[in-house]
Coordinates of C-alpha atoms in Angstrom, one line a residue:
M1472 CA -88.2 -30.7 -29.4
K1473 CA -88.9 -33.5 -26.7
V1474 CA -86.4 -33.7 -23.9
N1475 CA -86.2 -37.1 -21.9
V1476 CA -83.7 -37.0 -19.0
H1477 CA -83.5 -40.8 -19.5
E1478 CA -82.0 -40.4 -23.2
I1479 CA -78.2 -40.3 -21.9
P1480 CA -74.7 -41.1 -24.3
Q1481 CA -74.3 -44.7 -24.8
G1482 CA -70.6 -44.2 -23.8
P1483 CA -69.3 -42.2 -20.9
R1484 CA -66.1 -40.5 -23.1
S1485 CA -68.3 -37.4 -24.2
T1486 CA -69.6 -37.4 -20.6
W1487 CA -65.9 -37.3 -18.8
G1488 CA -64.6 -34.4 -21.5
D1489 CA -67.8 -32.2 -20.6
L1490 CA -67.1 -32.9 -17.2
L1491 CA -63.4 -31.8 -17.4
R1492 CA -64.0 -28.9 -19.2
L1493 CA -66.7 -27.9 -16.6
S1494 CA -64.0 -28.3 -13.8
A1495 CA -61.9 -25.9 -15.6
G1496 CA -64.8 -23.4 -14.8
Q1497 CA -62.9 -22.8 -11.5
P1498 CA -59.5 -23.2 -12.3
R1499 CA -58.2 -21.5 -8.9
L1500 CA -59.8 -23.7 -6.7
L1501 CA -58.9 -26.9 -9.1
A1502 CA -55.4 -25.6 -8.6
L1503 CA -55.8 -25.5 -4.8
T1504 CA -57.6 -28.5 -4.8
I1505 CA -54.4 -30.9 -6.7
A1506 CA -52.3 -28.8 -4.5
A1507 CA -53.4 -29.4 -1.2
T1508 CA -53.8 -33.3 -2.2
L1509 CA -50.5 -33.7 -3.8
I1510 CA -49.0 -32.2 -0.2
A1511 CA -51.3 -34.4 1.5
Q1512 CA -50.5 -37.6 0.1
A1513 CA -46.7 -36.1 -0.1
G1514 CA -46.5 -35.8 3.4
M1515 CA -48.1 -38.9 4.4
V1516 CA -45.6 -41.1 2.0
T1517 CA -42.4 -38.7 3.4
S1518 CA -43.1 -39.2 6.6
L1519 CA -43.3 -42.9 6.0
A1520 CA -40.4 -43.4 4.5
L1521 CA -38.4 -41.6 6.5
G1522 CA -39.7 -43.9 9.4
A1523 CA -38.5 -46.7 7.4
W1524 CA -35.0 -45.3 6.7
L1525 CA -35.1 -44.8 10.7
A1526 CA -35.7 -48.4 11.1
G1527 CA -33.0 -49.2 9.1
L1528 CA -30.4 -46.9 10.4
A1529 CA -31.5 -48.6 13.8
L1530 CA -31.1 -52.0 12.3
T1531 CA -27.9 -51.4 11.0
G1532 CA -26.7 -49.9 14.6
A1533 CA -25.9 -46.5 12.9
P1534 CA -25.1 -44.1 15.5
E1535 CA -28.1 -41.8 17.3
S1536 CA -26.7 -38.8 16.0
L1537 CA -27.5 -39.7 12.6
W1538 CA -31.7 -40.1 13.9
Q1539 CA -32.3 -36.7 15.3
P1540 CA -32.4 -35.0 11.7
V1541 CA -34.7 -38.0 10.6
L1542 CA -37.0 -37.5 13.5
W1543 CA -37.5 -33.9 12.8
G1544 CA -38.2 -34.5 8.9
M1545 CA -40.5 -37.3 10.1
L1546 CA -42.2 -34.3 12.1
V1547 CA -42.0 -31.7 9.7
S1548 CA -43.5 -34.2 7.1
A1549 CA -46.4 -35.3 9.4
V1550 CA -47.6 -31.8 10.3
A1551 CA -47.3 -31.0 6.6
G1552 CA -49.4 -34.3 5.4
A1553 CA -52.2 -33.4 7.9
G1554 CA -52.4 -29.8 7.1
G1555 CA -52.8 -30.7 3.9
R1556 CA -55.3 -33.5 4.5
W1557 CA -57.2 -30.7 6.3
W1558 CA -56.9 -28.3 3.4
Q1559 CA -58.1 -30.7 0.8
A1560 CA -61.3 -31.3 3.0
H1561 CA -61.9 -27.9 3.1
I1562 CA -60.8 -26.6 -0.5
S1563 CA -62.0 -29.7 -2.4
H1564 CA -65.6 -29.4 -1.3
A1565 CA -65.7 -25.5 -2.1
F1566 CA -64.6 -26.8 -5.6
A1567 CA -67.5 -29.3 -5.6
F1568 CA -69.9 -27.4 -4.3
A1569 CA -69.5 -24.2 -6.5
L1570 CA -69.6 -26.4 -9.6
I1571 CA -72.6 -28.2 -8.4
E1572 CA -74.3 -24.8 -7.7
T1573 CA -73.1 -24.0 -11.5
L1574 CA -74.7 -27.3 -12.7
Q1575 CA -77.8 -26.9 -10.9
V1576 CA -78.3 -23.3 -12.1
G1577 CA -77.5 -25.0 -16.0
I1578 CA -80.0 -27.7 -15.0
Y1579 CA -82.9 -25.2 -14.5
D1580 CA -81.8 -22.9 -17.7
G1581 CA -82.1 -26.2 -19.7
L1582 CA -85.3 -27.1 -18.2
E1583 CA -86.6 -23.6 -18.7
R1584 CA -85.6 -23.6 -22.3
A1585 CA -87.3 -27.3 -22.8
A1586 CA -90.6 -25.9 -21.0
P1587 CA -93.4 -26.2 -21.5
G1588 CA -93.4 -28.4 -24.6
G1589 CA -90.3 -30.4 -24.5
L1590 CA -90.9 -31.7 -20.9
S1591 CA -94.7 -32.5 -21.3
D1592 CA -93.8 -36.5 -21.1
T1593 CA -91.3 -36.2 -18.3
R1594 CA -92.7 -36.2 -14.6
S1595 CA -92.0 -33.4 -12.6
G1596 CA -90.1 -35.7 -9.9
E1597 CA -88.2 -37.3 -12.8
Q1598 CA -87.1 -33.5 -13.4
A1599 CA -86.6 -33.0 -9.7
N1600 CA -84.4 -36.1 -9.3
V1601 CA -81.9 -34.7 -12.2
A1602 CA -81.9 -31.2 -10.2
L1603 CA -81.0 -32.7 -7.0
N1604 CA -79.7 -36.3 -6.8
D1605 CA -78.0 -36.2 -9.9
A1606 CA -76.3 -33.3 -9.5
Q1607 CA -75.3 -33.7 -6.0
A1608 CA -73.9 -37.6 -7.1
L1609 CA -71.2 -35.2 -9.0
E1610 CA -69.9 -34.0 -5.9
H1611 CA -68.3 -37.4 -5.5
F1612 CA -66.4 -37.2 -8.4
F1613 CA -65.6 -33.2 -8.3
A1614 CA -64.5 -33.8 -4.5
H1615 CA -62.6 -37.2 -4.1
T1616 CA -61.8 -38.5 -7.5
L1617 CA -60.4 -35.7 -10.0
A1618 CA -57.9 -34.3 -7.9
D1619 CA -56.7 -38.0 -6.0
T1620 CA -56.4 -39.2 -9.6
I1621 CA -54.0 -36.6 -10.6
A1622 CA -52.2 -37.1 -7.4
A1623 CA -52.4 -41.0 -8.1
V1624 CA -50.0 -40.2 -11.1
V1625 CA -47.7 -38.1 -9.3
V1626 CA -47.1 -39.7 -6.1
P1627 CA -46.4 -43.2 -7.7
L1628 CA -44.3 -41.9 -10.2
L1629 CA -41.7 -40.2 -7.7
A1630 CA -42.0 -43.5 -5.4
L1631 CA -41.0 -45.6 -8.6
L1632 CA -38.4 -43.1 -9.6
A1633 CA -37.0 -42.9 -5.8
L1634 CA -37.6 -47.0 -5.9
A1635 CA -35.2 -47.0 -9.0
W1636 CA -32.6 -45.0 -7.1
I1637 CA -32.5 -47.6 -4.6
Q1638 CA -32.6 -51.0 -6.6
P1639 CA -33.8 -50.8 -10.2
W1640 CA -34.8 -54.4 -10.1
L1641 CA -37.7 -53.6 -7.6
T1642 CA -39.2 -51.1 -9.9
L1643 CA -39.4 -53.4 -13.0
V1644 CA -40.7 -56.0 -10.8
L1645 CA -43.8 -53.7 -9.9
L1646 CA -44.2 -52.1 -13.3
P1647 CA -46.5 -54.6 -14.9
F1648 CA -49.0 -54.9 -12.0
L1649 CA -49.6 -51.0 -11.7
P1650 CA -51.9 -50.7 -15.0
T1651 CA -53.1 -54.0 -14.3
L1652 CA -54.1 -52.4 -10.9
T1653 CA -55.6 -49.3 -12.7
S1654 CA -57.3 -50.9 -15.5
V1655 CA -59.8 -53.2 -13.3
P1656 CA -62.7 -50.6 -13.1
F1657 CA -62.7 -50.2 -17.1
W1658 CA -62.9 -54.0 -17.5
L1659 CA -66.7 -53.3 -16.8
G1660 CA -67.1 -49.8 -17.6
E1661 CA -69.5 -50.4 -19.8
R1662 CA -71.8 -52.6 -17.7
A1663 CA -71.0 -50.2 -15.0
F1664 CA -72.5 -47.3 -16.8
R1665 CA -75.8 -49.3 -18.0
Q1666 CA -76.3 -50.4 -14.4
G1667 CA -75.9 -46.8 -13.0
R1668 CA -78.2 -45.5 -15.4
E1669 CA -80.9 -48.2 -14.6
M1670 CA -80.3 -47.7 -10.9
N1671 CA -80.6 -43.7 -11.3
A1672 CA -84.0 -44.4 -13.5
A1673 CA -85.5 -46.5 -10.8
L1674 CA -84.5 -44.0 -8.1
A1675 CA -86.2 -41.1 -10.4
G1676 CA -89.1 -43.5 -10.7
L1677 CA -89.2 -44.0 -7.1
N1678 CA -89.0 -39.9 -6.5
A1679 CA -91.7 -39.4 -8.9
E1680 CA -93.8 -41.7 -7.4
V1681 CA -93.6 -40.3 -3.9
I1682 CA -94.1 -36.8 -5.1
E1683 CA -97.1 -37.5 -6.8
G1684 CA -98.5 -39.8 -4.0
I1685 CA -97.6 -36.5 -1.8
E1686 CA -99.4 -34.3 -3.9
A1687 CA -102.7 -36.5 -4.3
R1688 CA -102.9 -37.5 -1.0
R1689 CA -106.3 -36.2 -0.8
E1690 CA -107.7 -38.3 -3.8
I1691 CA -105.8 -41.6 -2.1
L1692 CA -107.8 -41.2 0.5
L1693 CA -111.0 -40.5 -0.6
F1694 CA -111.3 -43.3 -3.4
N1695 CA -109.9 -45.6 -0.4
Q1696 CA -106.4 -46.4 -2.4
E1697 CA -103.9 -46.2 0.3
A1698 CA -103.3 -50.1 -0.3
A1699 CA -102.9 -50.0 -4.0
W1700 CA -100.7 -46.9 -3.9
R1701 CA -98.6 -48.4 -1.3
A1702 CA -98.1 -52.0 -3.5
R1703 CA -97.5 -49.2 -6.6
L1704 CA -94.7 -47.9 -4.5
G1705 CA -93.3 -51.3 -3.1
Q1706 CA -93.1 -52.1 -7.2
Y1707 CA -90.8 -49.3 -7.6
L1708 CA -88.8 -49.8 -4.4
A1709 CA -88.6 -53.7 -5.4
R1710 CA -87.1 -52.6 -8.9
L1711 CA -84.5 -49.8 -7.1
K1712 CA -83.3 -52.6 -4.7
S1713 CA -83.0 -55.0 -7.3
E1714 CA -80.7 -52.4 -9.3
Q1715 CA -78.6 -51.8 -6.7
R1716 CA -77.9 -55.4 -6.0
R1717 CA -76.8 -55.7 -9.3
Y1718 CA -74.8 -52.7 -9.0
A1719 CA -73.1 -53.9 -5.5
L1720 CA -72.4 -57.1 -6.8
R1721 CA -70.3 -55.7 -10.1
T1722 CA -68.4 -52.9 -7.4
G1723 CA -67.6 -56.2 -5.1
A1724 CA -66.4 -58.2 -8.1
E1725 CA -64.1 -55.0 -8.6
Q1726 CA -63.1 -54.3 -5.1
G1727 CA -62.2 -57.7 -4.8
G1728 CA -60.1 -57.8 -8.3
I1729 CA -58.3 -54.5 -6.9
E1730 CA -57.4 -56.0 -3.5
L1731 CA -56.1 -59.6 -5.4
I1732 CA -54.0 -57.4 -7.8
Q1733 CA -52.6 -54.8 -5.1
S1734 CA -51.7 -58.2 -2.4
L1735 CA -50.2 -60.1 -5.3
A1736 CA -48.0 -56.9 -6.5
L1737 CA -46.9 -56.2 -2.2
I1738 CA -46.1 -60.4 -2.2
T1739 CA -44.0 -60.1 -5.4
A1740 CA -42.1 -57.0 -4.3
L1741 CA -41.5 -58.3 -0.7
V1742 CA -40.2 -61.6 -2.2
A1743 CA -37.8 -59.4 -4.7
S1744 CA -36.8 -57.8 -1.5
A1745 CA -35.8 -60.9 0.1
V1746 CA -34.0 -62.2 -3.1
L1747 CA -31.8 -59.4 -3.3
L1748 CA -31.3 -59.0 0.2
E1749 CA -29.7 -62.7 0.0
Y1750 CA -27.8 -62.0 -2.8
Q1751 CA -26.5 -58.6 -1.2
A1752 CA -27.7 -56.4 -4.3
L1753 CA -29.8 -54.8 -1.2
A1754 CA -28.8 -53.5 1.9
L1755 CA -30.6 -54.5 4.6
A1756 CA -31.0 -50.5 6.0
Q1757 CA -32.8 -50.4 2.9
V1758 CA -35.2 -52.7 3.0
P1759 CA -38.1 -51.0 5.7
L1760 CA -37.6 -47.7 2.9
S1761 CA -38.2 -50.4 -0.1
V1762 CA -41.1 -51.6 1.4
V1763 CA -42.9 -48.3 2.1
L1764 CA -42.0 -46.9 -1.4
V1765 CA -43.9 -50.0 -2.8
G1766 CA -46.7 -48.9 -0.9
A1767 CA -46.7 -45.6 -2.2
A1768 CA -46.4 -46.8 -5.8
L1769 CA -49.3 -48.8 -5.5
L1770 CA -51.9 -47.6 -2.6
P1771 CA -52.8 -44.2 -4.2
L1772 CA -53.2 -46.2 -7.3
A1773 CA -55.4 -48.9 -5.5
E1774 CA -57.5 -46.2 -3.9
V1775 CA -58.0 -44.1 -6.8
A1776 CA -59.5 -47.7 -8.5
R1777 CA -61.7 -48.6 -5.7
S1778 CA -63.1 -45.0 -6.0
A1779 CA -63.8 -45.4 -9.8
S1780 CA -65.4 -48.7 -9.5
Q1781 CA -68.3 -46.6 -8.1
L1782 CA -68.4 -44.2 -10.7
G1783 CA -71.0 -46.2 -13.0
A1784 CA -74.1 -44.3 -11.1
V1785 CA -71.7 -41.1 -11.1
R1786 CA -71.3 -41.3 -15.0
A1787 CA -74.8 -41.8 -15.7
S1788 CA -76.1 -38.7 -13.6
A1789 CA -73.4 -36.8 -15.4
A1790 CA -75.1 -37.9 -18.4
R1791 CA -78.4 -37.2 -17.4
V1792 CA -77.5 -33.6 -16.1
L1793 CA -75.1 -33.1 -19.3
A1794 CA -78.2 -33.8 -21.3
L1795 CA -80.2 -30.9 -20.1
L1796 CA -77.2 -28.6 -20.1
H1797 CA -77.0 -29.4 -23.6
Q1798 CA -80.7 -29.3 -24.0
R1799 CA -81.9 -26.4 -26.9
S1800 CA -84.8 -24.7 -26.8
P1801 CA -87.4 -25.8 -29.2
I1802 CA -88.3 -21.9 -29.3
Q1803 CA -85.9 -19.8 -31.4
D1804 CA -85.4 -16.2 -30.0
N1805 CA -83.9 -14.2 -32.1
G1806 CA -86.4 -11.7 -33.2
Q1807 CA -85.8 -8.0 -33.1
R1808 CA -89.4 -6.6 -34.0
L1809 CA -92.0 -4.9 -31.8
P1810 CA -95.6 -5.6 -32.1
K1811 CA -97.4 -2.4 -33.7
D1812 CA -100.2 -3.0 -31.5
A1813 CA -102.3 -5.6 -29.6
S1814 CA -104.0 -7.2 -32.1
I1815 CA -103.9 -10.7 -32.9
E1816 CA -104.1 -13.0 -35.7
F1817 CA -104.0 -16.4 -36.8
N1818 CA -103.5 -16.9 -40.4
Q1819 CA -103.8 -20.6 -41.6
V1820 CA -102.3 -22.2 -38.6
V1821 CA -101.5 -26.0 -38.3
F1822 CA -100.1 -27.3 -35.1
A1823 CA -99.7 -31.0 -34.4
H1824 CA -98.6 -32.9 -31.1
S1825 CA -96.9 -35.9 -31.2
E1826 CA -97.8 -36.5 -34.9
R1827 CA -101.8 -36.1 -33.9
P1828 CA -103.3 -33.1 -35.8
V1829 CA -104.3 -30.9 -33.3
L1830 CA -104.7 -27.2 -35.7
Q1831 CA -105.7 -27.3 -39.2
G1832 CA -105.8 -24.2 -41.2
V1833 CA -106.9 -22.1 -38.6
N1834 CA -107.9 -18.3 -39.3
F1835 CA -109.1 -15.4 -37.0
R1836 CA -108.3 -12.1 -35.7
V1837 CA -108.8 -10.2 -32.6
E1838 CA -108.4 -6.4 -32.7
T1839 CA -107.1 -4.5 -30.2
G1840 CA -109.4 -4.1 -27.4
E1841 CA -111.7 -6.6 -28.6
M1842 CA -113.0 -9.7 -26.5
V1843 CA -113.3 -12.7 -28.7
A1844 CA -114.3 -15.9 -26.8
L1845 CA -112.9 -19.6 -27.9
V1846 CA -115.4 -22.2 -27.2
G1847 CA -115.5 -26.2 -28.9
P1848 CA -115.4 -29.2 -27.6
S1849 CA -113.0 -31.1 -24.9
G1850 CA -109.9 -31.5 -27.4
S1851 CA -111.0 -29.2 -29.7
G1852 CA -107.7 -27.0 -29.8
K1853 CA -108.7 -24.3 -27.7
T1854 CA -105.9 -24.0 -25.5
T1855 CA -103.6 -25.1 -28.1
C1856 CA -104.4 -21.4 -29.8
A1857 CA -103.3 -19.9 -26.5
N1858 CA -100.3 -22.1 -26.0
L1859 CA -99.4 -20.8 -29.5
L1860 CA -100.1 -17.1 -28.9
M1861 CA -98.0 -17.6 -25.9
R1862 CA -95.2 -19.3 -27.8
F1863 CA -95.1 -22.3 -25.4
Y1864 CA -95.2 -24.2 -28.9
E1865 CA -94.2 -23.5 -32.3
V1866 CA -96.7 -23.8 -35.3
Q1867 CA -95.7 -26.1 -38.0
S1868 CA -96.9 -23.8 -40.9
G1869 CA -98.8 -20.9 -41.3
T1870 CA -98.3 -17.4 -38.8
V1871 CA -99.2 -16.0 -35.6
K1872 CA -99.1 -12.3 -35.3
L1873 CA -99.1 -9.9 -32.4
G1874 CA -99.8 -6.6 -33.7
S1875 CA -99.2 -7.4 -37.4
E1876 CA -95.7 -8.8 -36.4
D1877 CA -95.1 -12.5 -36.7
L1878 CA -94.6 -14.0 -33.2
R1879 CA -91.1 -15.3 -34.4
D1880 CA -89.7 -11.9 -35.3
I1881 CA -90.6 -10.7 -31.7
P1882 CA -88.1 -11.2 -28.8
L1883 CA -89.2 -13.6 -26.3
S1884 CA -88.9 -11.2 -23.2
E1885 CA -90.5 -8.6 -25.1
L1886 CA -93.5 -11.1 -25.9
R1887 CA -93.8 -11.5 -22.1
H1888 CA -94.3 -7.8 -21.4
W1889 CA -97.1 -7.8 -24.2
I1890 CA -99.3 -11.1 -23.0
A1891 CA -100.6 -12.0 -19.8
W1892 CA -101.8 -15.6 -19.0
V1893 CA -104.0 -16.9 -16.4
G1894 CA -104.9 -20.5 -16.9
Q1895 CA -107.3 -22.9 -15.1
E1896 CA -104.7 -24.2 -12.8
A1897 CA -102.4 -20.9 -12.1
Y1898 CA -99.5 -21.5 -9.4
L1899 CA -99.2 -19.6 -6.4
F1900 CA -95.9 -19.9 -4.4
D1901 CA -95.4 -20.4 -0.7
D1902 CA -95.4 -16.6 -0.3
S1903 CA -97.3 -13.9 0.5
I1904 CA -100.0 -13.2 -1.0
E1905 CA -98.4 -9.7 -1.8
G1906 CA -95.4 -11.7 -3.1
N1907 CA -97.2 -13.6 -5.6
L1908 CA -98.7 -10.5 -7.2
R1909 CA -95.4 -8.8 -7.5
L1910 CA -94.5 -11.6 -9.6
G1911 CA -96.7 -9.7 -12.5
K1912 CA -95.0 -6.8 -11.8
P1913 CA -92.1 -6.3 -8.8
E1914 CA -91.7 -2.6 -8.9
A1915 CA -95.5 -2.1 -8.4
T1916 CA -96.8 0.0 -5.2
Q1917 CA -99.0 -1.0 -2.6
Q1918 CA -101.8 1.1 -4.6
E1919 CA -101.1 -0.7 -7.8
I1920 CA -101.4 -4.0 -6.0
E1921 CA -104.4 -3.1 -4.6
I1922 CA -106.2 -2.0 -7.6
A1923 CA -105.5 -4.9 -9.4
A1924 CA -106.8 -6.7 -6.6
H1925 CA -110.2 -4.9 -6.8
Q1926 CA -110.4 -5.3 -10.6
A1927 CA -109.9 -9.0 -10.0
Q1928 CA -112.6 -9.0 -6.7
A1929 CA -109.9 -10.2 -4.6
H1930 CA -109.1 -6.9 -2.4
D1931 CA -112.0 -7.6 -0.3
F1932 CA -111.5 -11.4 0.8
I1933 CA -107.3 -10.8 1.1
Q1934 CA -108.3 -7.7 3.6
A1935 CA -110.3 -9.9 5.6
L1936 CA -107.7 -12.3 6.3
P1937 CA -106.0 -12.0 9.6
E1938 CA -102.5 -10.7 8.0
G1939 CA -104.2 -9.4 4.8
Y1940 CA -101.8 -9.2 1.8
Q1941 CA -98.9 -10.8 3.7
T1942 CA -100.9 -13.8 4.4
R1943 CA -98.7 -16.6 3.3
C1944 CA -100.5 -19.1 0.5
G1945 CA -99.2 -22.3 1.2
A1946 CA -97.3 -24.7 -1.6
N1947 CA -99.6 -23.8 -4.3
G1948 CA -101.9 -21.8 -2.6
A1949 CA -103.0 -24.8 -0.2
R1950 CA -104.1 -22.2 2.5
L1951 CA -106.4 -20.6 -0.3
S1952 CA -109.8 -21.8 -1.5
G1953 CA -109.7 -22.5 -5.9
G1954 CA -111.8 -19.4 -6.0
Q1955 CA -109.4 -17.5 -4.1
R1956 CA -106.3 -19.0 -5.6
Q1957 CA -107.8 -17.8 -9.3
R1958 CA -108.7 -14.4 -8.3
I1959 CA -105.0 -13.7 -6.8
A1960 CA -103.9 -15.2 -10.2
I1961 CA -105.9 -12.9 -12.4
A1962 CA -105.1 -10.0 -10.1
R1963 CA -101.2 -11.0 -11.0
A1964 CA -102.0 -10.9 -14.6
L1965 CA -104.0 -7.5 -14.6
L1966 CA -101.0 -5.8 -12.2
S1967 CA -98.3 -6.7 -15.2
Q1968 CA -100.1 -4.3 -17.7
A1969 CA -99.8 -6.1 -20.6
P1970 CA -102.0 -4.8 -23.5
V1971 CA -103.1 -8.5 -24.3
L1972 CA -104.6 -10.5 -21.4
V1973 CA -105.3 -14.8 -22.0
M1974 CA -107.8 -16.4 -19.9
D1975 CA -107.8 -20.2 -20.4
E1976 CA -111.0 -21.4 -18.3
A1977 CA -109.7 -18.6 -15.5
S1978 CA -113.5 -18.3 -14.3
S1979 CA -113.8 -22.0 -14.0
S1980 CA -113.1 -22.1 -10.1
L1981 CA -115.1 -19.2 -9.3
D1982 CA -118.6 -19.2 -7.7
A1983 CA -121.4 -17.6 -9.8
D1984 CA -121.4 -14.0 -7.9
S1985 CA -117.2 -14.0 -8.0
E1986 CA -117.6 -14.8 -11.5
H1987 CA -120.2 -12.0 -12.3
A1988 CA -118.3 -9.3 -10.6
L1989 CA -115.2 -10.8 -12.6
Q1990 CA -116.9 -10.3 -15.8
Q1991 CA -118.1 -6.9 -14.9
A1992 CA -114.3 -5.8 -14.2
L1993 CA -113.5 -7.3 -17.6
L1994 CA -115.9 -5.5 -19.3
A1995 CA -115.1 -2.3 -17.9
L1996 CA -111.0 -3.0 -18.7
R1997 CA -112.3 -4.1 -22.5
G1998 CA -110.8 -1.3 -23.8
Q1999 CA -107.7 -1.2 -22.6
Y2000 CA -106.8 -4.7 -22.9
T2001 CA -107.1 -7.3 -26.1
L2002 CA -108.8 -10.4 -24.4
L2003 CA -108.7 -13.8 -25.7
V2004 CA -110.9 -16.5 -23.4
V2005 CA -110.9 -20.1 -23.8
A2006 CA -114.3 -20.3 -22.0
H2007 CA -117.4 -22.6 -21.7
R2008 CA -119.5 -20.9 -19.4
P2009 CA -122.2 -19.4 -21.0
S2010 CA -122.4 -16.2 -19.2
T2011 CA -118.8 -15.8 -19.8
I2012 CA -119.0 -16.7 -23.7
A2013 CA -122.2 -14.4 -23.9
Q2014 CA -119.9 -11.2 -22.8
A2015 CA -117.6 -11.7 -25.7
D2016 CA -117.5 -9.4 -28.5
R2017 CA -117.0 -12.4 -31.1
V2018 CA -116.9 -16.0 -30.8
V2019 CA -114.8 -18.5 -32.3
L2020 CA -116.2 -22.2 -32.5
L2021 CA -113.5 -24.8 -32.5
Q2022 CA -114.4 -28.5 -33.5
D2023 CA -111.6 -31.0 -34.8
G2024 CA -108.9 -28.7 -34.9
C2025 CA -110.9 -26.4 -37.7
I2026 CA -113.2 -23.1 -37.3
L2027 CA -116.8 -24.1 -37.7
D2028 CA -118.3 -20.6 -37.3
Q2029 CA -117.4 -17.4 -35.8
G2030 CA -119.6 -14.4 -35.1
S2031 CA -121.2 -12.6 -32.3
H2032 CA -122.8 -14.8 -29.6
E2033 CA -126.3 -14.2 -31.1
Q2034 CA -125.6 -14.3 -34.4
L2035 CA -124.2 -17.9 -33.6
L2036 CA -127.4 -18.5 -31.6
H2037 CA -129.5 -18.1 -34.8
R2038 CA -127.5 -19.8 -37.2
C2039 CA -125.1 -22.5 -35.6
E2040 CA -127.0 -25.8 -34.7
Q2041 CA -123.6 -27.0 -32.9
Y2042 CA -123.2 -23.7 -30.8
V2043 CA -126.5 -24.2 -29.2
Q2044 CA -125.9 -28.1 -28.3
L2045 CA -122.5 -27.2 -27.3
L2046 CA -124.1 -24.2 -24.7
A2047 CA -126.7 -27.0 -23.8
Q2048 CA -123.4 -29.1 -22.6
P2049 CA -121.2 -26.6 -20.9
A2050 CA -119.9 -29.5 -19.3
S2051 CA -118.5 -31.1 -22.5
A2052 CA -116.6 -27.8 -23.9

């Protein structure tokens, strides 16, 4: 099953539902955020309403003895509103950041479930954009929109009730404007969603291009392609700028519509107040209060409408995030059985990648403690066999067995304990050498670490480094040579003490002396490990107990190195051209 971070739902309804359900995961913080927002808005409106009432008293010449309780009420409500606003700023962001943390962990879990086969068509920069930028974009929704929307229902409702108590006609005059005001962002909702999706896709593409440019900076310089790369980057920037312009034009139109409706509502309410005042249906002392209550009914709704006009990109980000949160693993992990030994068996294995046949009825067996080399031309299916053994992919038909048990019947966590893998491009974290080695066995003693390093022919060069095992490797091992990185990766696999060791071109970065020393170490370990080696160097292949020759996804021949040399012309030709293997 492939996952594409750009494949998102066609509409926002399910997205909002999922986000609201996610919000319910922090009920205490959600309740506190709503309470703080209500206190902040109610305090502000009450303070203004009391000020308007005070102005009305002054207009009618009311005695000053009536002013004092109103002044105290204004002071208390102003302090309450300010405190509520401070509390809202604090608690709403705590609420948002708690949910963003949950989202980002969930995104990583989704990436982990889909990896590695489910993400092979997606650039790492695009994946990072979902995990970082898209997740952070939801902070606007959780911190500034959700609670404000709830408050924008409660506060205007209370204002309308108070206005109806003063003069029902003013409430009736406002009623047609309120749903019109709140509906403006939804008039172009689908367009906003599409524009947000395109804008986010453009941003993800730009991020991916920048990351690739940084990672490939040496190649860009070596081939004198700086100008070409800048031009390519400029194309991504131009696309992003174009999408942002379209998004801004629509947002501006919505904002203008909101301002127009709000202004018309205020003008209508003021005209109605003047008419009612003229016909003595509204007292002069009530006019300032009525105007404030009209504003209290309109302004929160207008503010939410303005905020909602910016949610096209948020909805698109949410859909991309939720697509990963809901991502199902292409590998079903419901096995309950354990391997009986460290033997490996491929039985009539068929596998296709993107409908292109890769393996067609492959059969071979590796006994416990045996070393078998998989060889063949590029694209013959060697690495695919290793990936299927690790259950990075699932076979289309046939079975792959470990210890006489179908891999699908073995829990994945148990399988990872049984098999260690070293690839051609092993990843090292920006940590110490010891920290990278401990990935294989976190609880390992220093003695165990050094034994594994000795076995991988890495101990001597590590000790020669200024800080020894505490030397930092740099991002992806940038401070080490290719051969040093590979030997650390091999030591890490050996430290895990997994009974099966899969080496996919693991010695290709080693010099001749290091490779020879490693081969001697592997020969000494062969009785303890089952070794499946994807190799092209004749010196490595010759050490194997048996050789399996693959061509076009089929086994052409298998036997010892000497047997194939005598009977298989294709094998002889392959060894004569090791670079093609």
